[in-house]
PDB file of C-alpha atoms in Angstrom:
ATOM      1  CA  SER A   1      66.467 -16.252  28.036  1.00  0.00           C
ATOM      2  CA  ALA A   2      63.987 -13.098  30.133  1.00  0.00           C
ATOM      3  CA  VAL A   3      64.573 -12.673  33.399  1.00  0.00           C
ATOM      4  CA  ILE A   4      61.322 -11.928  35.176  1.00  0.00           C
ATOM      5  CA  SER A   5      61.010 -10.026  39.129  1.00  0.00           C
ATOM      6  CA  GLN A   6      57.891 -10.404  40.762  1.00  0.00           C
ATOM      7  CA  LYS A   7      56.998  -8.403  44.193  1.00  0.00           C
ATOM      8  CA  PRO A   8      55.834  -8.786  46.164  1.00  0.00           C
ATOM      9  CA  SER A   9      57.371 -13.005  46.937  1.00  0.00           C
ATOM     10  CA  ARG A  10      54.397 -13.331  49.611  1.00  0.00           C
ATOM     11  CA  ASP A  11      52.281 -11.400  51.907  1.00  0.00           C
ATOM     12  CA  ILE A  12      49.748 -11.834  54.126  1.00  0.00           C
ATOM     13  CA  CYS A  13      46.277  -9.590  53.808  1.00  0.00           C
ATOM     14  CA  GLN A  14      43.035  -9.305  55.546  1.00  0.00           C
ATOM     15  CA  ARG A  15      40.447  -9.597  53.763  1.00  0.00           C
ATOM     16  CA  GLY A  16      38.442  -6.381  51.991  1.00  0.00           C
ATOM     17  CA  THR A  17      42.012  -4.707  51.268  1.00  0.00           C
ATOM     18  CA  SER A  18      43.749  -5.040  47.741  1.00  0.00           C
ATOM     19  CA  LEU A  19      46.821  -6.323  46.588  1.00  0.00           C
ATOM     20  CA  THR A  20      48.877  -4.918  43.573  1.00  0.00           C
ATOM     21  CA  ILE A  21      51.694  -7.897  42.426  1.00  0.00           C
ATOM     22  CA  GLN A  22      54.166  -6.224  39.711  1.00  0.00           C
ATOM     23  CA  CYS A  23      56.275  -7.239  37.212  1.00  0.00           C
ATOM     24  CA  GLN A  24      59.320  -6.236  35.934  1.00  0.00           C
ATOM     25  CA  VAL A  25      60.974  -8.218  33.115  1.00  0.00           C
ATOM     26  CA  ASP A  26      64.457  -6.914  31.948  1.00  0.00           C
ATOM     27  CA  SER A  27      64.056  -6.868  28.010  1.00  0.00           C
ATOM     28  CA  GLN A  28      60.495  -5.683  25.682  1.00  0.00           C
ATOM     29  CA  VAL A  29      58.375  -8.148  25.144  1.00  0.00           C
ATOM     30  CA  THR A  30      54.490  -8.633  23.364  1.00  0.00           C
ATOM     31  CA  MET A  31      52.379 -10.076  25.507  1.00  0.00           C
ATOM     32  CA  MET A  32      52.337 -10.828  29.307  1.00  0.00           C
ATOM     33  CA  PHE A  33      49.880 -12.817  31.060  1.00  0.00           C
ATOM     34  CA  TRP A  34      49.084 -13.151  34.970  1.00  0.00           C
ATOM     35  CA  TYR A  35      47.980 -16.926  36.174  1.00  0.00           C
ATOM     36  CA  ARG A  36      47.078 -17.998  39.222  1.00  0.00           C
ATOM     37  CA  GLN A  37      47.911 -21.113  41.150  1.00  0.00           C
ATOM     38  CA  GLN A  38      46.798 -22.513  43.827  1.00  0.00           C
ATOM     39  CA  PRO A  39      48.274 -24.940  46.678  1.00  0.00           C
ATOM     40  CA  GLY A  40      49.383 -28.240  44.723  1.00  0.00           C
ATOM     41  CA  GLN A  41      46.598 -27.331  41.674  1.00  0.00           C
ATOM     42  CA  SER A  42      47.582 -25.912  37.686  1.00  0.00           C
ATOM     43  CA  LEU A  43      48.094 -22.732  36.402  1.00  0.00           C
ATOM     44  CA  THR A  44      44.943 -21.221  35.432  1.00  0.00           C
ATOM     45  CA  LEU A  45      45.354 -18.093  33.109  1.00  0.00           C
ATOM     46  CA  ILE A  46      43.621 -15.230  34.598  1.00  0.00           C
ATOM     47  CA  ALA A  47      44.268 -12.861  31.689  1.00  0.00           C
ATOM     48  CA  THR A  48      46.363 -11.218  29.388  1.00  0.00           C
ATOM     49  CA  ALA A  49      48.658  -7.752  29.652  1.00  0.00           C
ATOM     50  CA  ASN A  50      49.011  -5.634  26.292  1.00  0.00           C
ATOM     51  CA  GLN A  51      50.537  -3.143  25.927  1.00  0.00           C
ATOM     52  CA  GLY A  52      48.176   0.048  24.348  1.00  0.00           C
ATOM     53  CA  SER A  53      45.058  -1.896  25.044  1.00  0.00           C
ATOM     54  CA  GLU A  54      42.901  -3.514  27.785  1.00  0.00           C
ATOM     55  CA  ALA A  55      43.451  -6.698  29.444  1.00  0.00           C
ATOM     56  CA  THR A  56      41.597  -9.733  28.753  1.00  0.00           C
ATOM     57  CA  TYR A  57      40.244 -11.868  30.411  1.00  0.00           C
ATOM     58  CA  GLU A  58      39.318 -15.281  30.631  1.00  0.00           C
ATOM     59  CA  SER A  59      36.216 -16.956  31.404  1.00  0.00           C
ATOM     60  CA  GLY A  60      36.088 -16.474  35.247  1.00  0.00           C
ATOM     61  CA  PHE A  61      38.546 -13.108  36.212  1.00  0.00           C
ATOM     62  CA  VAL A  62      36.469  -9.566  35.975  1.00  0.00           C
ATOM     63  CA  ILE A  63      38.634  -7.406  35.593  1.00  0.00           C
ATOM     64  CA  ASP A  64      36.867  -5.052  38.744  1.00  0.00           C
ATOM     65  CA  LYS A  65      37.788  -7.889  40.615  1.00  0.00           C
ATOM     66  CA  PHE A  66      41.109  -8.396  38.902  1.00  0.00           C
ATOM     67  CA  PRO A  67      42.558  -5.332  37.867  1.00  0.00           C
ATOM     68  CA  ILE A  68      45.562  -4.991  35.015  1.00  0.00           C
ATOM     69  CA  SER A  69      47.944  -2.351  34.886  1.00  0.00           C
ATOM     70  CA  ARG A  70      50.636  -2.708  31.552  1.00  0.00           C
ATOM     71  CA  PRO A  71      51.800   1.432  31.235  1.00  0.00           C
ATOM     72  CA  ASN A  72      54.985  -0.058  29.143  1.00  0.00           C
ATOM     73  CA  LEU A  73      56.463  -3.631  27.260  1.00  0.00           C
ATOM     74  CA  THR A  74      58.276  -4.126  30.676  1.00  0.00           C
ATOM     75  CA  PHE A  75      56.126  -3.776  33.318  1.00  0.00           C
ATOM     76  CA  SER A  76      52.472  -4.835  34.279  1.00  0.00           C
ATOM     77  CA  THR A  77      50.849  -5.365  37.527  1.00  0.00           C
ATOM     78  CA  LEU A  78      47.175  -7.087  38.895  1.00  0.00           C
ATOM     79  CA  THR A  79      45.752  -5.886  41.522  1.00  0.00           C
ATOM     80  CA  VAL A  80      43.938  -8.640  43.362  1.00  0.00           C
ATOM     81  CA  SER A  81      40.655  -6.553  44.653  1.00  0.00           C
ATOM     82  CA  ASN A  82      38.408  -7.028  47.811  1.00  0.00           C
ATOM     83  CA  MET A  83      40.028  -9.791  48.580  1.00  0.00           C
ATOM     84  CA  SER A  84      38.693 -12.765  50.530  1.00  0.00           C
ATOM     85  CA  PRO A  85      40.394 -16.408  51.843  1.00  0.00           C
ATOM     86  CA  GLU A  86      39.441 -18.123  48.283  1.00  0.00           C
ATOM     87  CA  ASP A  87      42.195 -15.558  46.326  1.00  0.00           C
ATOM     88  CA  SER A  88      45.063 -17.210  49.109  1.00  0.00           C
ATOM     89  CA  SER A  89      47.202 -18.893  46.074  1.00  0.00           C
ATOM     90  CA  ILE A  90      50.194 -17.543  44.008  1.00  0.00           C
ATOM     91  CA  TYR A  91      49.532 -15.358  40.834  1.00  0.00           C
ATOM     92  CA  LEU A  92      52.310 -16.176  37.997  1.00  0.00           C
ATOM     93  CA  CYS A  93      53.082 -13.405  35.466  1.00  0.00           C
ATOM     94  CA  SER A  94      54.892 -14.972  32.072  1.00  0.00           C
ATOM     95  CA  VAL A  95      56.378 -13.969  28.848  1.00  0.00           C
ATOM     96  CA  ALA A  96      56.726 -14.690  26.160  1.00  0.00           C
ATOM     97  CA  GLN A  97      59.908 -14.438  24.052  1.00  0.00           C
ATOM     98  CA  GLY A  98      60.352 -16.907  21.270  1.00  0.00           C
ATOM     99  CA  SER A  99      59.243 -19.914  20.919  1.00  0.00           C
ATOM    100  CA  GLU A 100      59.564 -19.523  24.617  1.00  0.00           C
ATOM    101  CA  ALA A 101      57.894 -19.071  27.724  1.00  0.00           C
ATOM    102  CA  PHE A 102      59.186 -17.443  31.527  1.00  0.00           C
ATOM    103  CA  PHE A 103      57.464 -16.858  34.487  1.00  0.00           C
ATOM    104  CA  GLY A 104      57.919 -14.719  37.542  1.00  0.00           C
ATOM    105  CA  GLN A 105      58.866 -16.772  41.372  1.00  0.00           C
ATOM    106  CA  GLY A 106      55.040 -15.846  41.781  1.00  0.00           C
ATOM    107  CA  THR A 107      53.749 -14.013  44.715  1.00  0.00           C
ATOM    108  CA  ARG A 108      52.097 -16.502  47.215  1.00  0.00           C
ATOM    109  CA  LEU A 109      49.219 -14.008  48.627  1.00  0.00           C
ATOM    110  CA  THR A 110      47.234 -15.853  51.993  1.00  0.00           C
ATOM    111  CA  VAL A 111      43.661 -13.776  52.616  1.00  0.00           C
ATOM    112  CA  VAL A 112      43.244 -13.745  56.415  1.00  0.00           C
TER     113      VAL A 112
ATOM    114  CA  GLN X  27      38.526 -27.603  28.433  1.00  0.00           C
ATOM    115  CA  GLN X  28      41.767 -28.553  30.468  1.00  0.00           C
ATOM    116  CA  PRO X  29      43.520 -31.259  29.075  1.00  0.00           C
ATOM    117  CA  VAL X  30      44.524 -34.702  31.144  1.00  0.00           C
ATOM    118  CA  GLN X  31      47.442 -35.591  32.482  1.00  0.00           C
ATOM    119  CA  SER X  32      48.882 -39.248  32.549  1.00  0.00           C
ATOM    120  CA  PRO X  33      49.247 -40.471  35.050  1.00  0.00           C
ATOM    121  CA  GLN X  34      48.938 -37.942  38.007  1.00  0.00           C
ATOM    122  CA  ALA X  35      52.353 -39.577  39.961  1.00  0.00           C
ATOM    123  CA  VAL X  36      55.410 -41.895  39.238  1.00  0.00           C
ATOM    124  CA  ILE X  37      57.964 -42.744  40.785  1.00  0.00           C
ATOM    125  CA  LEU X  38      61.264 -43.798  39.673  1.00  0.00           C
ATOM    126  CA  ARG X  39      64.392 -45.023  40.219  1.00  0.00           C
ATOM    127  CA  GLU X  40      67.563 -43.059  39.191  1.00  0.00           C
ATOM    128  CA  GLY X  41      67.970 -44.325  35.652  1.00  0.00           C
ATOM    129  CA  GLU X  42      64.829 -45.595  34.462  1.00  0.00           C
ATOM    130  CA  ASP X  43      62.516 -44.041  31.566  1.00  0.00           C
ATOM    131  CA  ALA X  44      59.277 -42.842  32.201  1.00  0.00           C
ATOM    132  CA  VAL X  45      56.283 -41.326  29.156  1.00  0.00           C
ATOM    133  CA  ILE X  46      54.137 -38.524  30.187  1.00  0.00           C
ATOM    134  CA  ASN X  47      50.719 -37.702  28.744  1.00  0.00           C
ATOM    135  CA  CYS X  48      48.977 -35.690  27.584  1.00  0.00           C
ATOM    136  CA  SER X  49      45.601 -35.710  25.661  1.00  0.00           C
ATOM    137  CA  SER X  50      43.094 -32.209  24.810  1.00  0.00           C
ATOM    138  CA  SER X  51      39.297 -32.718  23.688  1.00  0.00           C
ATOM    139  CA  LYS X  52      40.630 -29.313  21.599  1.00  0.00           C
ATOM    140  CA  ALA X  53      42.002 -29.162  17.799  1.00  0.00           C
ATOM    141  CA  LEU X  54      45.749 -28.170  19.636  1.00  0.00           C
ATOM    142  CA  TYR X  55      47.974 -25.375  17.916  1.00  0.00           C
ATOM    143  CA  SER X  56      50.767 -26.520  20.098  1.00  0.00           C
ATOM    144  CA  VAL X  57      51.433 -28.055  22.745  1.00  0.00           C
ATOM    145  CA  HIS X  58      54.312 -26.551  25.713  1.00  0.00           C
ATOM    146  CA  TRP X  59      55.457 -29.313  28.675  1.00  0.00           C
ATOM    147  CA  TYR X  60      56.395 -27.441  31.760  1.00  0.00           C
ATOM    148  CA  ARG X  61      58.642 -29.017  35.034  1.00  0.00           C
ATOM    149  CA  GLN X  62      58.347 -27.132  38.426  1.00  0.00           C
ATOM    150  CA  LYS X  63      59.823 -27.922  41.265  1.00  0.00           C
ATOM    151  CA  HIS X  64      58.335 -27.284  44.909  1.00  0.00           C
ATOM    152  CA  GLY X  65      58.478 -23.359  45.521  1.00  0.00           C
ATOM    153  CA  GLU X  66      59.207 -22.315  42.281  1.00  0.00           C
ATOM    154  CA  ALA X  67      58.202 -21.321  39.563  1.00  0.00           C
ATOM    155  CA  PRO X  68      57.887 -23.249  36.248  1.00  0.00           C
ATOM    156  CA  VAL X  69      60.320 -23.468  33.994  1.00  0.00           C
ATOM    157  CA  PHE X  70      59.872 -24.056  29.648  1.00  0.00           C
ATOM    158  CA  LEU X  71      60.953 -27.580  28.474  1.00  0.00           C
ATOM    159  CA  MET X  72      60.052 -27.376  25.410  1.00  0.00           C
ATOM    160  CA  ILE X  73      57.694 -26.572  22.988  1.00  0.00           C
ATOM    161  CA  LEU X  74      55.854 -28.821  20.416  1.00  0.00           C
ATOM    162  CA  LEU X  75      53.875 -27.210  17.444  1.00  0.00           C
ATOM    163  CA  LYS X  76      51.441 -28.213  15.092  1.00  0.00           C
ATOM    164  CA  GLY X  77      52.942 -30.389  12.075  1.00  0.00           C
ATOM    165  CA  GLY X  78      53.632 -33.483  13.996  1.00  0.00           C
ATOM    166  CA  GLU X  79      56.725 -32.620  15.221  1.00  0.00           C
ATOM    167  CA  GLN X  80      59.398 -33.680  17.811  1.00  0.00           C
ATOM    168  CA  LYS X  81      61.870 -32.593  19.726  1.00  0.00           C
ATOM    169  CA  GLY X  82      64.257 -33.042  22.707  1.00  0.00           C
ATOM    170  CA  HIS X  83      66.312 -31.333  25.057  1.00  0.00           C
ATOM    171  CA  GLU X  84      69.465 -34.151  27.210  1.00  0.00           C
ATOM    172  CA  LYS X  85      67.570 -36.426  28.177  1.00  0.00           C
ATOM    173  CA  ILE X  86      63.981 -35.794  27.701  1.00  0.00           C
ATOM    174  CA  SER X  87      62.028 -35.727  24.460  1.00  0.00           C
ATOM    175  CA  ALA X  88      58.693 -35.207  22.898  1.00  0.00           C
ATOM    176  CA  SER X  89      55.834 -35.891  20.809  1.00  0.00           C
ATOM    177  CA  PHE X  90      52.993 -34.524  18.959  1.00  0.00           C
ATOM    178  CA  ASN X  91      49.893 -36.204  16.795  1.00  0.00           C
ATOM    179  CA  GLU X  92      48.015 -33.284  16.741  1.00  0.00           C
ATOM    180  CA  LYS X  93      45.528 -35.401  14.866  1.00  0.00           C
ATOM    181  CA  LYS X  94      44.762 -37.417  18.185  1.00  0.00           C
ATOM    182  CA  GLN X  95      45.300 -33.936  20.390  1.00  0.00           C
ATOM    183  CA  GLN X  96      47.696 -35.912  21.835  1.00  0.00           C
ATOM    184  CA  SER X  97      51.371 -35.407  23.346  1.00  0.00           C
ATOM    185  CA  SER X  98      54.045 -37.187  24.774  1.00  0.00           C
ATOM    186  CA  LEU X  99      57.123 -36.155  26.710  1.00  0.00           C
ATOM    187  CA  TYR X 100      60.221 -39.331  27.487  1.00  0.00           C
ATOM    188  CA  LEU X 101      61.927 -38.218  30.250  1.00  0.00           C
ATOM    189  CA  THR X 102      65.127 -41.480  29.191  1.00  0.00           C
ATOM    190  CA  ALA X 103      68.061 -42.375  32.155  1.00  0.00           C
ATOM    191  CA  SER X 104      65.936 -40.530  34.549  1.00  0.00           C
ATOM    192  CA  GLN X 105      68.467 -38.116  37.743  1.00  0.00           C
ATOM    193  CA  LEU X 106      67.256 -36.848  40.068  1.00  0.00           C
ATOM    194  CA  SER X 107      67.199 -33.400  38.816  1.00  0.00           C
ATOM    195  CA  TYR X 108      64.330 -34.554  37.046  1.00  0.00           C
ATOM    196  CA  SER X 109      61.407 -35.258  40.699  1.00  0.00           C
ATOM    197  CA  GLY X 110      59.076 -32.480  39.840  1.00  0.00           C
ATOM    198  CA  THR X 111      56.053 -31.477  38.365  1.00  0.00           C
ATOM    199  CA  TYR X 112      55.047 -32.130  35.031  1.00  0.00           C
ATOM    200  CA  PHE X 113      52.832 -29.863  33.148  1.00  0.00           C
ATOM    201  CA  CYS X 114      51.629 -29.807  29.767  1.00  0.00           C
ATOM    202  CA  GLY X 115      50.342 -26.172  28.540  1.00  0.00           C
ATOM    203  CA  THR X 116      47.710 -26.369  25.438  1.00  0.00           C
ATOM    204  CA  ASP X 117      46.951 -23.627  22.809  1.00  0.00           C
ATOM    205  CA  SER X 118      43.761 -23.842  20.933  1.00  0.00           C
ATOM    206  CA  THR X 119      43.240 -19.968  20.271  1.00  0.00           C
ATOM    207  CA  GLY X 120      45.774 -19.944  17.207  1.00  0.00           C
ATOM    208  CA  ALA X 121      49.510 -20.069  16.214  1.00  0.00           C
ATOM    209  CA  GLY X 122      51.938 -17.666  18.246  1.00  0.00           C
ATOM    210  CA  SER X 123      49.688 -17.872  21.774  1.00  0.00           C
ATOM    211  CA  TYR X 124      51.107 -18.413  25.093  1.00  0.00           C
ATOM    212  CA  GLN X 125      47.231 -18.331  26.161  1.00  0.00           C
ATOM    213  CA  LEU X 126      47.591 -21.822  27.814  1.00  0.00           C
ATOM    214  CA  THR X 127      45.522 -24.306  29.396  1.00  0.00           C
ATOM    215  CA  PHE X 128      47.439 -26.534  31.737  1.00  0.00           C
ATOM    216  CA  GLY X 129      46.625 -30.193  32.891  1.00  0.00           C
ATOM    217  CA  LYS X 130      47.227 -30.737  36.767  1.00  0.00           C
ATOM    218  CA  GLY X 131      50.322 -32.293  36.938  1.00  0.00           C
ATOM    219  CA  THR X 132      52.180 -34.920  37.067  1.00  0.00           C
ATOM    220  CA  LYS X 133      54.494 -35.672  39.981  1.00  0.00           C
ATOM    221  CA  LEU X 134      57.990 -36.935  39.470  1.00  0.00           C
ATOM    222  CA  SER X 135      60.105 -38.520  41.468  1.00  0.00           C
ATOM    223  CA  VAL X 136      63.206 -40.219  41.218  1.00  0.00           C
ATOM    224  CA  ILE X 137      65.262 -41.113  43.750  1.00  0.00           C
ATOM    225  CA  PRO X 138      68.331 -43.233  44.493  1.00  0.00           C
TER     226      PRO X 138
END
């Protein structure tokens, strides 16, 4: 099974600033996904990060707010830009490997 | 559209059985089931592909009725370790895609 490391695990940020979350996988994967999970809520797909092409964003999420990089098959970053308290959430990266999907431990973001 | 899970919450005594349902208003290619414990990443349980198959994993099994666009997760002889929130994730875009739409979750509590 894939092992996913996310950094940072948590952060408290000032509104108006940006935070970049890193996701490192221990094996090469074609597709990586970024999800948001608000406290006590379900997971919502933000975007699909594909190596060699631009990320594909879901309805309600835009590149200016959540720019994504995918420089190689084992690494991706998600930036939460110009943060507001509404961005306080857990952000998780996920990868698909074979018939299974795996999640990182998540980044717990609090915007004050 | 978000799949609907039922029940929202259930409390079981050790050894009891439970069924968690997931239904969608859209045609489904696959249904994925996850369990998430508080403060932890979601853990993949199983995937059910279009074709009405049923899968099992120890005392946890699931079925997928593609005509009814429904899936059910069966937990038999529950153990304390089964406690957590169960999410179904549905794929309506195509085979092999992991761009999932998750239900709101079913909180399962197993007590001694």
